[in-house]
Each structure stands twice: as C-alpha cells, then as structure tokens.
Coordinates of C-alpha atoms in Angstrom, one line a residue:
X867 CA -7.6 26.8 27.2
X868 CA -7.9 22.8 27.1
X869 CA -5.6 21.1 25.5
X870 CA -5.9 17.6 24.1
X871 CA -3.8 14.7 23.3
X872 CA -4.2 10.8 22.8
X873 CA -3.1 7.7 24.7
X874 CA -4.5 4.0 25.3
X875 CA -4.7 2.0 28.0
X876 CA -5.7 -2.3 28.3
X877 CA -8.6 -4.6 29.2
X878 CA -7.6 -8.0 29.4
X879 CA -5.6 -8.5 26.4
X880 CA -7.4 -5.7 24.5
X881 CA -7.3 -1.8 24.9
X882 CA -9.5 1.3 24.2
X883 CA -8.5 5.3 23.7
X884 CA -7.9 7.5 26.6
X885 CA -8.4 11.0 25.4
X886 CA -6.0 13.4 27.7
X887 CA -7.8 16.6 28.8
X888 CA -5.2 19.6 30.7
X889 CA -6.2 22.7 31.9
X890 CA -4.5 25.1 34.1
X891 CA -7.0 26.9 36.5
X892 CA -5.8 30.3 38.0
X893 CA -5.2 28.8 41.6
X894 CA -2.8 27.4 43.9
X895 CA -0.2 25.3 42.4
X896 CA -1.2 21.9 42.8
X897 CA -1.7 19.2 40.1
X898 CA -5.0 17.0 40.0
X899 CA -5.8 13.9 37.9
X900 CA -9.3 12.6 37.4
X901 CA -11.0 9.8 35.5
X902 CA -10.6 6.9 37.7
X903 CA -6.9 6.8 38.2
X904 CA -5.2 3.7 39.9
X905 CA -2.1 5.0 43.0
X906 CA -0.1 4.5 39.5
X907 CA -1.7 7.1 37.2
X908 CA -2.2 9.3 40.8
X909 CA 1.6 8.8 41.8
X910 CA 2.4 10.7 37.9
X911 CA 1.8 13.8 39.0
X912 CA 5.1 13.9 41.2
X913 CA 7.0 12.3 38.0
X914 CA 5.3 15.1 35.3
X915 CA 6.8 17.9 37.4
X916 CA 10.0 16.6 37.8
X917 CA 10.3 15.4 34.1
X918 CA 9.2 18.6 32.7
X919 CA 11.4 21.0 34.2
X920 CA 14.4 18.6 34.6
X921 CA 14.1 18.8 30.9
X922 CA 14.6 22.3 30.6
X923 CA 11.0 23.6 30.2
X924 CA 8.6 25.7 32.8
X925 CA 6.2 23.8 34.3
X926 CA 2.5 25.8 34.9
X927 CA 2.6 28.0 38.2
X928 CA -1.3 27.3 38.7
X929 CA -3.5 24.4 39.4
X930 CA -3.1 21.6 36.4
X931 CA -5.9 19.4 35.8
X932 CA -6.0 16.5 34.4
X933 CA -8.7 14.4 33.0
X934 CA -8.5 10.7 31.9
X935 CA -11.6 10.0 29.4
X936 CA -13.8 8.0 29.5
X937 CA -14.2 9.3 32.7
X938 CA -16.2 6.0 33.6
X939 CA -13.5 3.4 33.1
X940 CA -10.8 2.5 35.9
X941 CA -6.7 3.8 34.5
X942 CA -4.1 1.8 35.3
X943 CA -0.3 1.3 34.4
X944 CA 2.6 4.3 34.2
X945 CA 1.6 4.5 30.2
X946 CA 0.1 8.0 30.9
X947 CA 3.2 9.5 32.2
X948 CA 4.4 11.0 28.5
X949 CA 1.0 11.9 27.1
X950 CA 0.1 14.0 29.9
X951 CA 3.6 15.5 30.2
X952 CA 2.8 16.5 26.4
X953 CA -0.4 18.4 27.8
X954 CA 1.8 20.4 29.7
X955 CA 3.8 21.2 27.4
X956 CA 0.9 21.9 25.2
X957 CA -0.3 24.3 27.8
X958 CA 3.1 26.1 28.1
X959 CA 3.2 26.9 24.0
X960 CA 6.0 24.4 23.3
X961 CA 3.6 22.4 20.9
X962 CA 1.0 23.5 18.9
X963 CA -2.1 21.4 19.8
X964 CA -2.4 20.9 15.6
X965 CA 0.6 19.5 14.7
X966 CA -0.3 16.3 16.9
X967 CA -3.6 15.9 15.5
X968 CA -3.9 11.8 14.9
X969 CA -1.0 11.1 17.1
X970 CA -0.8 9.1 20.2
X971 CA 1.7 9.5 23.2
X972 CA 2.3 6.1 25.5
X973 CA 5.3 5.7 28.2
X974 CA 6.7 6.1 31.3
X975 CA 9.1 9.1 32.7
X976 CA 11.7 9.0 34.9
X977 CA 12.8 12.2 36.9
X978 CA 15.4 13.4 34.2
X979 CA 12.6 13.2 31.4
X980 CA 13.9 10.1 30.0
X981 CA 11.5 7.4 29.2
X982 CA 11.2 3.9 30.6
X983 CA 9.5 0.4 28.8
X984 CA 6.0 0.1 29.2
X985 CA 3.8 -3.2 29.0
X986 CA 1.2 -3.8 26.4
X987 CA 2.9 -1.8 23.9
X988 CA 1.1 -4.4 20.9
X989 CA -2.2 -4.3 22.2
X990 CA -2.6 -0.6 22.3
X991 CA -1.1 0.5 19.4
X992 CA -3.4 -1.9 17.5
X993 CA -6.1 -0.2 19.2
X994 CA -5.0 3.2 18.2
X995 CA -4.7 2.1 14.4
X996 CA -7.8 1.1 14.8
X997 CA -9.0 4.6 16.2
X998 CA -7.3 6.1 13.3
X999 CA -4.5 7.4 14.6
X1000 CA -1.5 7.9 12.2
X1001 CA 1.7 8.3 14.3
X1002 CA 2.3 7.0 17.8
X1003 CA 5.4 8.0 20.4
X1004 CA 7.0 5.0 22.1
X1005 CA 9.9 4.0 24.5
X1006 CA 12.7 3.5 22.4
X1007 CA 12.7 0.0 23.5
X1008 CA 8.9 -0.9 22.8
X1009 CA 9.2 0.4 19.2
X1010 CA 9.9 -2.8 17.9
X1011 CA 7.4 -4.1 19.3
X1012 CA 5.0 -1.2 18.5
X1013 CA 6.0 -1.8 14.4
X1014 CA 4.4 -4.9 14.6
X1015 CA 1.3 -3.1 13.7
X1016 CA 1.3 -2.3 10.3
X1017 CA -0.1 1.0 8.9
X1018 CA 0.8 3.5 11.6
X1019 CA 4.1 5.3 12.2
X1020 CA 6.3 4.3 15.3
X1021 CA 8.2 6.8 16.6
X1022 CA 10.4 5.7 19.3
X1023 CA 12.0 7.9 21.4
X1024 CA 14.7 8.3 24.8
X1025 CA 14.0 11.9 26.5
X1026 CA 10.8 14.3 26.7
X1027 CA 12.8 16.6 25.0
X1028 CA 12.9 14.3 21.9
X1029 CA 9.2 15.2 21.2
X1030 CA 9.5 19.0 21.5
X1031 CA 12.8 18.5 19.0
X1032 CA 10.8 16.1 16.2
X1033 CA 8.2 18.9 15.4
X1034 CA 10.6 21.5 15.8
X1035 CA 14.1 20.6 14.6
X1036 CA 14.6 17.1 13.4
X1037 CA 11.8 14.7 12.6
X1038 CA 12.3 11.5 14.1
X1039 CA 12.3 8.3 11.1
X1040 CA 9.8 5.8 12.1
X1041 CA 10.8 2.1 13.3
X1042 CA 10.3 -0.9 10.7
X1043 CA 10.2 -4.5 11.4
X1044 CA 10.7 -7.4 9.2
X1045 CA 8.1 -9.9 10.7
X1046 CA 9.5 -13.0 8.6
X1047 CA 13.0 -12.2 10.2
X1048 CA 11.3 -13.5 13.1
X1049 CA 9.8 -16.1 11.9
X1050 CA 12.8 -17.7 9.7
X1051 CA 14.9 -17.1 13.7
X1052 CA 12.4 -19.3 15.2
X1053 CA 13.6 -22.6 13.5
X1054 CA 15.8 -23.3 15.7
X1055 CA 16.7 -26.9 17.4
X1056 CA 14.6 -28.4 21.0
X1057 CA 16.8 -29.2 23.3
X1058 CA 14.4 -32.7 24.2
X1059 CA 13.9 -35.0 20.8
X1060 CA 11.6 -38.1 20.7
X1061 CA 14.8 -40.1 19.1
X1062 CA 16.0 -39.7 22.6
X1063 CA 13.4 -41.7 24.0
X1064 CA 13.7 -45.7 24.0
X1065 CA 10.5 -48.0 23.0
X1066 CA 7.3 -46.2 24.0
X1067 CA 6.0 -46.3 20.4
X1068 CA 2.4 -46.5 21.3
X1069 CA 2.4 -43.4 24.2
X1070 CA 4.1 -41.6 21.0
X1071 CA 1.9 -42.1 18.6
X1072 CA -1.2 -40.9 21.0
X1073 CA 1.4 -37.7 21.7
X1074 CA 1.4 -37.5 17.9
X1075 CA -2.6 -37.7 17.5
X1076 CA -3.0 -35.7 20.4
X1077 CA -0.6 -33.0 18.7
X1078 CA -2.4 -33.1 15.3
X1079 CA -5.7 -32.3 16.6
X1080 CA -5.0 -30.2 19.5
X1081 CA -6.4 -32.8 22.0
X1082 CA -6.1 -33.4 25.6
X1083 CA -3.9 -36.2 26.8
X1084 CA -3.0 -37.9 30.2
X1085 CA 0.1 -40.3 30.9
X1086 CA -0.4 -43.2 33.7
X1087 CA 2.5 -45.3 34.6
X1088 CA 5.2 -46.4 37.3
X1089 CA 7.9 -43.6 37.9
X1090 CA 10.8 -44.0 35.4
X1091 CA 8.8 -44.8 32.5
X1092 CA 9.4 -42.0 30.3
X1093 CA 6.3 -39.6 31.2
X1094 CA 8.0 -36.5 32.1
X1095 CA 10.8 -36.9 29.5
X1096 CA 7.9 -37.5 26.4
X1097 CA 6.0 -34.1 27.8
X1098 CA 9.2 -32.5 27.4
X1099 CA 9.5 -33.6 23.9
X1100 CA 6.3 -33.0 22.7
X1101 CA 7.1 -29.1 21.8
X1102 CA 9.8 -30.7 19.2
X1103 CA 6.2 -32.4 17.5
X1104 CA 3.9 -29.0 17.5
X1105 CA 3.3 -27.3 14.2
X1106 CA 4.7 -23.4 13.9
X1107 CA 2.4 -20.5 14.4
X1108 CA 0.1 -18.6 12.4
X1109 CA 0.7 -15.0 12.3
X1110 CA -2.6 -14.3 14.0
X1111 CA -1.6 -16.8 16.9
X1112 CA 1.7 -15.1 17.4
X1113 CA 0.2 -12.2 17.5
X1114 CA -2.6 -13.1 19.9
X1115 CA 0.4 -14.7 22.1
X1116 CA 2.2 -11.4 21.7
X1117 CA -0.4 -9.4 23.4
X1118 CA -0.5 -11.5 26.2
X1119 CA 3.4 -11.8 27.2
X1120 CA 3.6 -8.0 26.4
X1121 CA 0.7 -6.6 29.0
X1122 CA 2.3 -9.7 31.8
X1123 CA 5.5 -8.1 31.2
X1124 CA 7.4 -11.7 29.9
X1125 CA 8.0 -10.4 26.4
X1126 CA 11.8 -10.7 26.1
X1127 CA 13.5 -7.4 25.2
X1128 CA 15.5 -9.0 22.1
X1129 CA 12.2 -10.6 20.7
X1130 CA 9.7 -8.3 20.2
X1131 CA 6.9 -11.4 18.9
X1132 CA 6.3 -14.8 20.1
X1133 CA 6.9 -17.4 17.2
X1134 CA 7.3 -20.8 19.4
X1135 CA 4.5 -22.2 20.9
X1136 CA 4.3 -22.1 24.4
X1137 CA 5.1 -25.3 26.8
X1138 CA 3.9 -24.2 30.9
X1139 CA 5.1 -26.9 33.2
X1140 CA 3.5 -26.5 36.4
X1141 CA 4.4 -27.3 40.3
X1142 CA 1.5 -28.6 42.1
X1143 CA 2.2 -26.6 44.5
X1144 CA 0.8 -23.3 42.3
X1145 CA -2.5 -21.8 43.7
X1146 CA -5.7 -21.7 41.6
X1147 CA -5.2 -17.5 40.9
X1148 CA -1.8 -18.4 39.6
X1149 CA -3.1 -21.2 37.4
X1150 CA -6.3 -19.2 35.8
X1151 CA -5.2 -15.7 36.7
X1152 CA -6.6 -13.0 38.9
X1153 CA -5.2 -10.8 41.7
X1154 CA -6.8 -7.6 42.8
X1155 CA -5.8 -5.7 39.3
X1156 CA -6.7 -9.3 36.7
X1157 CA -3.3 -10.6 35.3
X1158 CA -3.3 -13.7 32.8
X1159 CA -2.8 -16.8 34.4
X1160 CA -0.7 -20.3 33.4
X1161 CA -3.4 -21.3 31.2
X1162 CA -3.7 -18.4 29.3
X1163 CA 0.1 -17.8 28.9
X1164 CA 0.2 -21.7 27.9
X1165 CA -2.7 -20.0 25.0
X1166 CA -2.0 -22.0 21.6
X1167 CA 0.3 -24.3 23.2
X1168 CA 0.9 -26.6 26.2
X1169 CA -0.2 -27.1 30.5
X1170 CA 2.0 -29.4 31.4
X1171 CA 0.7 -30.9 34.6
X1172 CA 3.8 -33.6 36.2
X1173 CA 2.3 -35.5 39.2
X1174 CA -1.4 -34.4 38.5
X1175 CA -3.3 -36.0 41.1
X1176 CA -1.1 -34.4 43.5
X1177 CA -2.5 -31.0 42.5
X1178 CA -5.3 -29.8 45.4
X1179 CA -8.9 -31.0 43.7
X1180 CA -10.0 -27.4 43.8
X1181 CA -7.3 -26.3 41.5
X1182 CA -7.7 -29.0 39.4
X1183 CA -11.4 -28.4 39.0
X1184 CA -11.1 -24.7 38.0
X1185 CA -9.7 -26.3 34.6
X1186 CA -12.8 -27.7 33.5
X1187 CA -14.5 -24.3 32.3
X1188 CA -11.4 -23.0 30.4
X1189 CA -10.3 -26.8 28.8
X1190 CA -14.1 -26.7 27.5
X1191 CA -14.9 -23.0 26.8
X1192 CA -11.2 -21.9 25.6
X1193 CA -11.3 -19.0 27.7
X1194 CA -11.7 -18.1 31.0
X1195 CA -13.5 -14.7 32.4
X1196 CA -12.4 -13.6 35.4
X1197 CA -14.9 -12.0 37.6
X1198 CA -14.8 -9.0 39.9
X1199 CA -17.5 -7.1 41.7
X1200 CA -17.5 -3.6 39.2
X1201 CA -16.0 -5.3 36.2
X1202 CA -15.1 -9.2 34.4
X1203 CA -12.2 -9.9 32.1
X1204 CA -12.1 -12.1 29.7
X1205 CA -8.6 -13.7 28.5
X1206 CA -8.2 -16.8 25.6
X1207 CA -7.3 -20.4 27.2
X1208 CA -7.1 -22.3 24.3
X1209 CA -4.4 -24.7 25.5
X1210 CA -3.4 -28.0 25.1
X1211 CA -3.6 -30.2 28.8
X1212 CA -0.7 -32.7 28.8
X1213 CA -0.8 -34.9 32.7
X1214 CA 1.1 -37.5 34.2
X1215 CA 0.3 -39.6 37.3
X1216 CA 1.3 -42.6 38.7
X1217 CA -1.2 -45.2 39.0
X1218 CA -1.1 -45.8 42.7
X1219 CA 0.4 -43.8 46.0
X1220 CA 3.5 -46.1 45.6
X1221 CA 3.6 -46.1 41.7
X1222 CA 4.3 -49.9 40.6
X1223 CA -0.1 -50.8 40.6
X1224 CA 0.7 -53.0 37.4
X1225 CA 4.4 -53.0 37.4
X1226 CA 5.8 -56.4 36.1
X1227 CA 8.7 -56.2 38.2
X1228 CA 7.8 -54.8 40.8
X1229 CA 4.9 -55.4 43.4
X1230 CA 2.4 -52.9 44.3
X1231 CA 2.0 -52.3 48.2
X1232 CA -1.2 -50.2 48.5
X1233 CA -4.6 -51.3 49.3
X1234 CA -8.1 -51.1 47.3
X1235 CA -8.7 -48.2 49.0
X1236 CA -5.4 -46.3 48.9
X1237 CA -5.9 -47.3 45.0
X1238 CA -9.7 -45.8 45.3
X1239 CA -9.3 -43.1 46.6
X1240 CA -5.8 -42.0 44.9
X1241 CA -7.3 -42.3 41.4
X1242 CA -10.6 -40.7 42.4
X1243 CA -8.6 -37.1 42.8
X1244 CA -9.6 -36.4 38.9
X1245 CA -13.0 -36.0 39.1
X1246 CA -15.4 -37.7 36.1
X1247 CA -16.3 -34.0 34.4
X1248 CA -12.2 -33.5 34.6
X1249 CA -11.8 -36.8 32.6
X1250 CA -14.3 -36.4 30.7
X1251 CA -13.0 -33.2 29.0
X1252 CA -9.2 -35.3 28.6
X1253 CA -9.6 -37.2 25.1
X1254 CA -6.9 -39.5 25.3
X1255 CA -5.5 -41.6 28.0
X1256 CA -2.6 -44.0 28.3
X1257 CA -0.8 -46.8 30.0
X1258 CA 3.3 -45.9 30.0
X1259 CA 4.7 -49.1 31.4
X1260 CA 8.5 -49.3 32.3
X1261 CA 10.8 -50.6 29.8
X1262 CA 12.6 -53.5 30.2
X1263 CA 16.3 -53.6 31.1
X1264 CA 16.8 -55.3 27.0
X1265 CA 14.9 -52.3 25.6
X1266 CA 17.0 -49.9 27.9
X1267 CA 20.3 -50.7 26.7
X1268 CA 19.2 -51.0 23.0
X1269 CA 21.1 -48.7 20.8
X1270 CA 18.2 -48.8 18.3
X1271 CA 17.3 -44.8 17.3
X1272 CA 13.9 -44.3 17.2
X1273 CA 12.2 -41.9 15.4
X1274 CA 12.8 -38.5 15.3
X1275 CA 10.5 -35.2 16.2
X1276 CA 11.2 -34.0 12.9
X1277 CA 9.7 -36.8 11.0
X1278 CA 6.5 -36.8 13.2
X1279 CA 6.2 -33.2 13.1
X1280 CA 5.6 -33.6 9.3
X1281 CA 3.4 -35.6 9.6
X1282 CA 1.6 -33.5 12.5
X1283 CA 2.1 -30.4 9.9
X1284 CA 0.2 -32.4 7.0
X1285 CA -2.8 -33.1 9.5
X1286 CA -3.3 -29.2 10.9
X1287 CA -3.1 -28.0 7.2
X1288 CA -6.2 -30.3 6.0
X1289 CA -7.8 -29.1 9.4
X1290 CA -7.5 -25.5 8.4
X1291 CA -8.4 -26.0 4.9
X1292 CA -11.5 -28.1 5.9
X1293 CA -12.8 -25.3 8.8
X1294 CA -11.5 -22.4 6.8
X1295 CA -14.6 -20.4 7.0
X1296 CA -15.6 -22.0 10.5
X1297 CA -13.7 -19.4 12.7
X1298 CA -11.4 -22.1 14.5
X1299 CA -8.8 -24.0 13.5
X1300 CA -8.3 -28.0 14.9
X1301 CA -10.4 -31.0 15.6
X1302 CA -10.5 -30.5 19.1
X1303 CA -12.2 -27.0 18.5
X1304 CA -15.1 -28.3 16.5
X1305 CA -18.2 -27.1 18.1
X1306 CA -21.2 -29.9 19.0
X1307 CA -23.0 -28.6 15.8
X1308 CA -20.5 -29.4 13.8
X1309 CA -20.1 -32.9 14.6
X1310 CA -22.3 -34.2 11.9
X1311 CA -21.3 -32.2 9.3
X1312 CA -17.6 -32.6 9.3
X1313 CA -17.7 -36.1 11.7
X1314 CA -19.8 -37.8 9.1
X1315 CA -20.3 -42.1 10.0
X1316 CA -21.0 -45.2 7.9
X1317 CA -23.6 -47.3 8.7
X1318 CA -20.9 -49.4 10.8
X1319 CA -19.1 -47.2 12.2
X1320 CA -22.0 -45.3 13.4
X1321 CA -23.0 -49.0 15.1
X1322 CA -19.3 -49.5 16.5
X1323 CA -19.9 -45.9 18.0
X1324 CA -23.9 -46.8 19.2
X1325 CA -22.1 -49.9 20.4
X1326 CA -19.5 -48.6 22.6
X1327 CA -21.7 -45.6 24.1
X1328 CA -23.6 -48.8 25.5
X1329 CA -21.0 -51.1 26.6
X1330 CA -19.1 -47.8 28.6
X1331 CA -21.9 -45.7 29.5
X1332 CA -20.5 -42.9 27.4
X1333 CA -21.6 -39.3 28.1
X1334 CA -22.9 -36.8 25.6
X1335 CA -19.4 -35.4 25.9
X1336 CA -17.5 -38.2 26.0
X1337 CA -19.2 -39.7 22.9
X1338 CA -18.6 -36.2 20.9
X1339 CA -14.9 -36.3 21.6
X1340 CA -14.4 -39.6 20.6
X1341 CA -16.0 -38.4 17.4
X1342 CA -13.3 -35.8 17.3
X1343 CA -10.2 -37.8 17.9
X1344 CA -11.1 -40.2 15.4
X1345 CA -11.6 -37.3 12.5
X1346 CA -7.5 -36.6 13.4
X1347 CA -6.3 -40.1 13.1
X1348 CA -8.2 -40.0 10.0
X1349 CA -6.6 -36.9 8.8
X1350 CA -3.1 -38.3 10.1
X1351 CA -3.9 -41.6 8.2
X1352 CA -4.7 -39.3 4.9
X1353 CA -8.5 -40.2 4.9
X1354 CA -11.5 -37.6 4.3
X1355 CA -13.8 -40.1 6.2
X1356 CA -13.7 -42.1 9.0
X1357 CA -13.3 -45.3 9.0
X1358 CA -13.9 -48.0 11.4
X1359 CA -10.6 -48.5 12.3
X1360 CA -10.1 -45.2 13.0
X1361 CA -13.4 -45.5 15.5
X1362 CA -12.0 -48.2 17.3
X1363 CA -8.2 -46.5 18.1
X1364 CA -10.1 -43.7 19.1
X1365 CA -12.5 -45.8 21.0
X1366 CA -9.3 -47.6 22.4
X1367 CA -7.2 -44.5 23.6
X1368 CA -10.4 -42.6 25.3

C-alpha cells in the first residue's frame, strides 16, 4: 500500500508542497528516492534507517521507495528527513495514514532520531497554510519561528518518537508567539548617533531626505571628513518596519541560514557594509544552488558601499538592474530565481586618488588625468540611478574642538517617520510604499508642477542635459523634501534643493 504524507520545500524566498509518496516493494532491501533529489535529499536515505530503528521501531525488510512530487521540480535541503521517516512509519502500522490528514512534517534527523534546525522554516509553513494544511511538525527550535504564521498549529518537537507519542499518548500543545513582544524588544538604542557628529549640517540633512524617501545617496570628500562615520549613523534615522517588511526580511535570513536563534523575526532594518573586495555573486547572489545575495539581505534597508570607486567596474555595474527594478532574477540554464532588492545605496569616495582634490588645507597631487580617469570608475547609467550627491568637506580644526551637540537621530527620525506615513497614506492603494518607488506613470499624477516650477524643471533639463531618468528622479526627490517640509505640492524651492543635490 502507498502511503502519503506532506512537506514543503523553497524557491527563492517562496516555497511550494512536496507531497511524500512510500511504498515498500517485495525486493531486496534497499531504499530508493525519486523526484529530483539533490546529494542532500539522496544522502537521507542513510539517516531514515538509522533514525528509525535507533528510535525503537522496525524499519521495512524490502525495497522502500520514495517519491518526491512534483516529480518535475529539483528537491533540495535536509527538510525531507522527518516527513519521509513518517512514511515509514506509516508503512510499518505505527500511524494511521488518517490521523495526519492536513498535516505537514518538515526537519532534519540525526542518527538517534532526534531532530536538527532547518532553514526556511517561515516561508514554508506559509505555504502550507496556504495549501490548507492545519497542523505542521517542526524542530523544536524553528517553532518560534514557524508560529509566526497565524492560523495553523505548530507543533514543535525533539525526537522521532515524539510524533508516534502525540497521536498515541500525549498530544503535543501547539507553540504561540507574541509578534508585538518583538516589536516593543526592537526599540532599543544605535550604538552610532548623528549628535556624535560635528558640523556637517548639510551632508545630514541630504542623509535625512534621502532617508525619508528611500533615495539613493553618494558622499564625496577628503578622508577624515565624516563619510563613513554619517553612513554608520544613518540606521539611528530609518523609520521601523511594517509587519509585512519584517516578514518579507524574515523569509530571507531564515532560508540564508542568518536568522538568529533567540529572534525568530527581523524587526530592525538592515545596514550591509561591504568590502570592495566582495565578488559580484556575493554582492547579487548566485552559486550553483541560488542563495540571496548582499543586496537582497540589505532588502528594506541599507548597501553600504565605503571607498566605492575602488569596487571592480563589473561589480559595480551589476547594481544598475536591481537599484532600478527592486529585484534581481538570477538566471540558470533549467530554472531563474527571483529575490526582492529593494535597498537603499549609501557610497562614499574620495574625490581624487590622493583624496584632498578641493581640500582647503591641503594640496591635491594628482594630475587631470589621474582625476579623469579615477572619477570615471562610476559609470553615467550608475549615476544616473543615485539621486542625491554631495560634497563632505573636512572640518576645520575650530569646528573640531567645538563642544556644540548637534542634533540628535531621534529628532530627525521624527521627522523622517512623519514623511513615510504621508508616503503610505498618499500610495495606499498603489502597491508600494516611498517616493523613490513611484513608477514613471505616476509621476504626473502624484509629482504634479506649477506653471514655474514646471519651467525651473524645463530649465534645468536644458542647462545639464538631463536624461529621461535623471529628470524623473529629480521629480521624486523634490515630492520628499516637500513631504519633509509638510507640503502637498511642490514648490519651487523644493525644485531647486532637489535640482541642487542631484
């Protein structure tokens, strides 16, 4: 007789039922598993028989197959270990193939029967609610996790055996989660603060725009001016998550295997500084089984780039698709992938090779050409997607020593708040959530221009030879100074910062 049980298993960030097929053919003892398993899913086989009898329990004495469906789509990951154990336990009479109906099985076994963490755990018991299964077995420490999902009973467990004893001597209670517990844990304090930071008040206030609207922004200036320290602060300025972005954010540290044990969601906004020496399938993801990559772990929050042009042009240039798209599909010859990269770009460069081209004290030593052909190492499409760039001089040794406070994160983070919420009240039924989201058709509906501005704009596409993309973002970044300013429509003064920072 076949016996059936339920698993899942992921694509990309996503996952889809794996129906778990056993039969037990009057042959040779030998276990096969088909339906595209990776070395993984093969190598089970070796773990099942160990578990199973280890536990106390007869294992089959003829051939066991086993059949992954759909048959079609490629398994991966040591999640089939328990739910195929369960088939063979099905087989032997231990459990009766009814009492499981609408429940799903997901871990992995060790030799003794006792169960190991899996990754993914979110994604694919969402999918399973969404297949309509009621009840789901989990590793005792994914089941936190796993109660994320509302609506479906979690029942994490330690040993095989613990399956065989919930149906048959004590049920086992299902695991709850408080998601605002994590939430209210979350405010906690940065360790890097803008009152920290001495003078700068105009590279803050562009970190403060460009954290309001969710824009793109690159730091020029000599080394010692601040530029690291500022993109260190600029988490302290972000606005908190939505639950849906935590979420989202959850499902992709879970199937990379970064969620930490004692947080089961993600409620800070990532920050992803990254060394130039990191190679392009580290930075967009890849690798013959398709992890995530920086960008799409820096998803909802911050690439930090420190020393940008230093970055090899080739790396630097696979950016361009994901900072314009907000994803990035990643390609292979049977199959693509596609994971979010909806991040915010944060760079910093020096000016020149030796770092003091417009230093007041001191003297640049490179030539035109060193200049030349430093600064062309960001290519024109690259710049064009960055909405806001900036001069950070040096401070002087008066402003240095100043014992002044400046202001603090907190303050501009109110203000930053205030801006996002008009954002998502205004594109509430638009499907996305800041300024720098809005889509080209958009523009004129929710970028709307007086007769001046609209001649300031015509004006200054002229004078700097603006492209079509260019012109469109600086339509963008003035609708969030307006909306940090308090203003439903843009005024000219808002056209002109804009203008000035792009």
């Amino acid at each position: 007789m076949v016996c059936k049980c339920f698993t899942a298993t992921t694509y990309g960030i996503n996952a889809y039922l794996v129906e778990v097929e056993i039969d037990v053919i009057n042959s040779l003892p030998n276990i096969s598993i088909v339906g595209l398993p990776d070395s993984a899913v093969s190598e089970a086989k070796e773990r099942i028989r160990s578990a199973v009898k280890n536990s106390g329990y007869t294992f089959p004495k003829g051939r066991v197959v086993i059949n992954l469906a759909p048959a079609d789509i490629k398994k991966e990951g040591t999640n089939f270990d328990l739910p195929m154990a369960v088939g063979i336990l099905l087989e032997e009479g231990l459990l009766d193939e009814q009492s499981i109906k609408n429940t799903a099985f997901i871990g992995e076994l060790s030799l003794d029967g006792s169960l190991r963490s899996v990754n993914g755990i979110l994604p694919l018991v969402s999918e399973l609610k969404n297949q309509n299964i009621q009840t789901v077995f989990v590793p005792e420490e994914n089941a936190k996790e796993a109660a994320l999902v509302q609506d479906i009973n979690v029942l994490g467990i330690k040993h095989l055996t613990d399956v065989i004893q919930h149906y048959n001597e004590t049920p086992i209670k299902p695991t709850y989660v408080d998601i605002d517990e994590y939430f209210t844990r979350s405010e906690e304090e940065y360790l890097y603060d803008f009152k920290d930071v001495k003078g700068q008040e105009k590279a803050k206030k562009a970190l403060e725009i460009a954290a309001a609207g969710g824009h793109n922004i690159l730091m020029t200036g000599s080394p010692g001016s601040g530029k690291t320290l500022m993109a260190k602060c600029f988490p302290s300025i972000m606005p908190p998550l939505e639950l849906s972005e935590a979420f989202e954010l959850t499902k992709i540290y879970s199937i990379s295997g970064l969620l930490p044990s004692d947080k089961p969601l993600i409620t800070q906004r990532p920050f992803r500084p990254i060394h130039h020496t990191a190679s392009a399938t580290g930075i967009i993801g890849g690798g013959s089984n398709p992890k995530p990559g920086e960008i799409t772990l820096a998803h909802r929050g911050v690439l930090f780039l420190d020393e940008m042009v230093e970055f090899p042009r080739s790396v630097l240039e696979t950016l361009r698709q994901p900072l314009e798209d907000g994803e990035i599909v990643i390609s292979r010859s049977k199959y693509s992938i596609k994971y979010p990269a909806k991040f915010m770009l944060i760079g910093a460069m020096n000016p020149c090779p030796c770092g003091f081209l417009g230093d007041k004290e001191k003297h640049c030593t490179c030539s035109d050409t060193q200049i030349q052909r430093y600064q062309s190492r960001l290519s024109g499409p690259l710049m064009d997607r960055i909405d806001l760039i900036i001069n950070v001089p040096r401070l002087k040794t008066e402003e240095l020593i100043n014992n002044k406070e400046s202001e603090s994160s907190e303050k501009i983070r109110k203000r930053v708040i205030k801006a996002r919420k008009m954002q998502a009240e205004r594109y509430k039924n638009e499907g996305f959530l800041t300024n720098s989201e809005l889509p080209n058709k958009l523009i004129k509906k929710y970028c709307a221009l007086s007769s001046k501005s609209l001649e300031m704009m015509q004006t200054a596409a002229k004078m700097y030879q603006l492209s079509g993309r260019k012109y469109n973002r600086i339509l963008k970044l003035a609708r969030t100074i307006a909306d940090l300013d308090g203003s439903d429509k843009i005024l000219e003064s808002h056209i002109s910062q804009a203008i000035q920072y792009k």
